Steps between C-alpha positions, in 0.01 A plus 500: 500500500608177344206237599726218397788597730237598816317168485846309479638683804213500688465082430822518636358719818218237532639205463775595758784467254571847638389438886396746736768736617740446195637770332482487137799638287301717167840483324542116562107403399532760205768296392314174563205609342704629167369883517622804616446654837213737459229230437601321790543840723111591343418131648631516840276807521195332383577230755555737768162634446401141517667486873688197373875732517583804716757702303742661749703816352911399488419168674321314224168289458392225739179257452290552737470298830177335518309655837273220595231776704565743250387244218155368723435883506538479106239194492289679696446790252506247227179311611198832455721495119483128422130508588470768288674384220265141556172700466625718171641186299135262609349828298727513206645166464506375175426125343922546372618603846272202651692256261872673581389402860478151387817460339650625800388290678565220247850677535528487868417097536793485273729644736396205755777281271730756418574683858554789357485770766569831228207366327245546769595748571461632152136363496392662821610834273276346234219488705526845675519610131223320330291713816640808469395445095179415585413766802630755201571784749857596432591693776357224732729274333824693537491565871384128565796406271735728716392345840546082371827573360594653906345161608634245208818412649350330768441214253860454502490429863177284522683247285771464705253378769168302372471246281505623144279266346229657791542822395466486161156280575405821699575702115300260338214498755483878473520551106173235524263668747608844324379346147226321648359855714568718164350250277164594759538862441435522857704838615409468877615141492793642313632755716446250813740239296700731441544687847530152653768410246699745637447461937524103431832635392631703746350240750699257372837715478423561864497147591842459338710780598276566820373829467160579637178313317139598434526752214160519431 
């Protein structure tokens, strides 16, 4: 599979440049995209695994509707595996992860002036992967990568209703305590972050699209 061509369509996925319930044309993207149709064919499969498209024989490809339950089910999962992931990288973590974290953040306050909703969205990425680095457990990385991408495109919709400039605070608030609790080495205090990270979340998209609270 062509990484180039996946992460492009799948930005495209994200970002809702391809909104839920469209169906995408392989022939017309291929085209777009300047390659054949077998990379992008290979792609959509890749994304299908990533529940992002459902590939329907002689009908075509659709995006994925976003299922708000079906999504606080996937948070729920995700907490035990961000806790996890906490505790591993507060063992591991090294003094050039520590300083990526601080860039990111350095990063992040720039996006305060800029507005630029792609690139928070591309930090929060840069912070699950700086983790994932830094827990070192491979296979724990994949299948938490496979549940965030199910959940990502709700960032698409939380901008459309808060305050941007709040939300990226919230990004810059939570790249801070995670350097701070690492920097410790403290894996209990880790995992809590962590886990909490993840029901303030769902909390919070409960709140806004009104979907029962208290994840924890």
């Amino acid at each position: 599979m062509n990484k180039e061509i996946y992460n492009e369509i799948k930005r495209r996925i994200l970002m809702f440049e391809y909104p839920p319930g469209e169906m995408l044309n392989e022939k017309r993207i291929a085209a777009e995209l300047g390659v054949s149709r077998t990379p992008v064919r290979e792609t959509f499969l890749r994304l299908e695994w990533d529940k992002l498209v459902i590939i329907m024989p002689r009908a075509g490809i659709m995006v994925t509707k976003v299922e708000f339950q079906q999504l606080r089910d996937i948070f729920l999962i995700r907490v035990p595996l961000e806790g996890l992931i906490g505790r591993l990288a507060a063992t591991q973590v090294t003094g050039r992860q520590i300083s990526d974290l601080k860039l990111l953040k350095a990063r992040c306050e720039r996006i305060l002036e800029t507005g630029d909703q792609e690139e928070l969205i591309k930090s929060d990425l840069d912070l699950r992967s700086i983790l994932s680095t830094a827990a070192n457990n491979p296979s724990l990385g994949e299948v938490s990568d496979h549940l965030y991408y199910q959940t990502q495109r709700l960032w698409a919709l939380i901008f459309d209703r808060e305050v941007f400039p709040s939300i990226v605070e919230a990004e810059i608030d939570e790249i801070e305590q995670t350097t701070q609790i690492l920097s410790e080495g403290n894996p209990r205090k880790a995992e809590e972050f962590r886990r909490q990270v993840i029901i303030d979340h769902v909390n919070r998209i409960g709140r806004i699209f009104g979907f029962p609270q208290d994840a924890s």
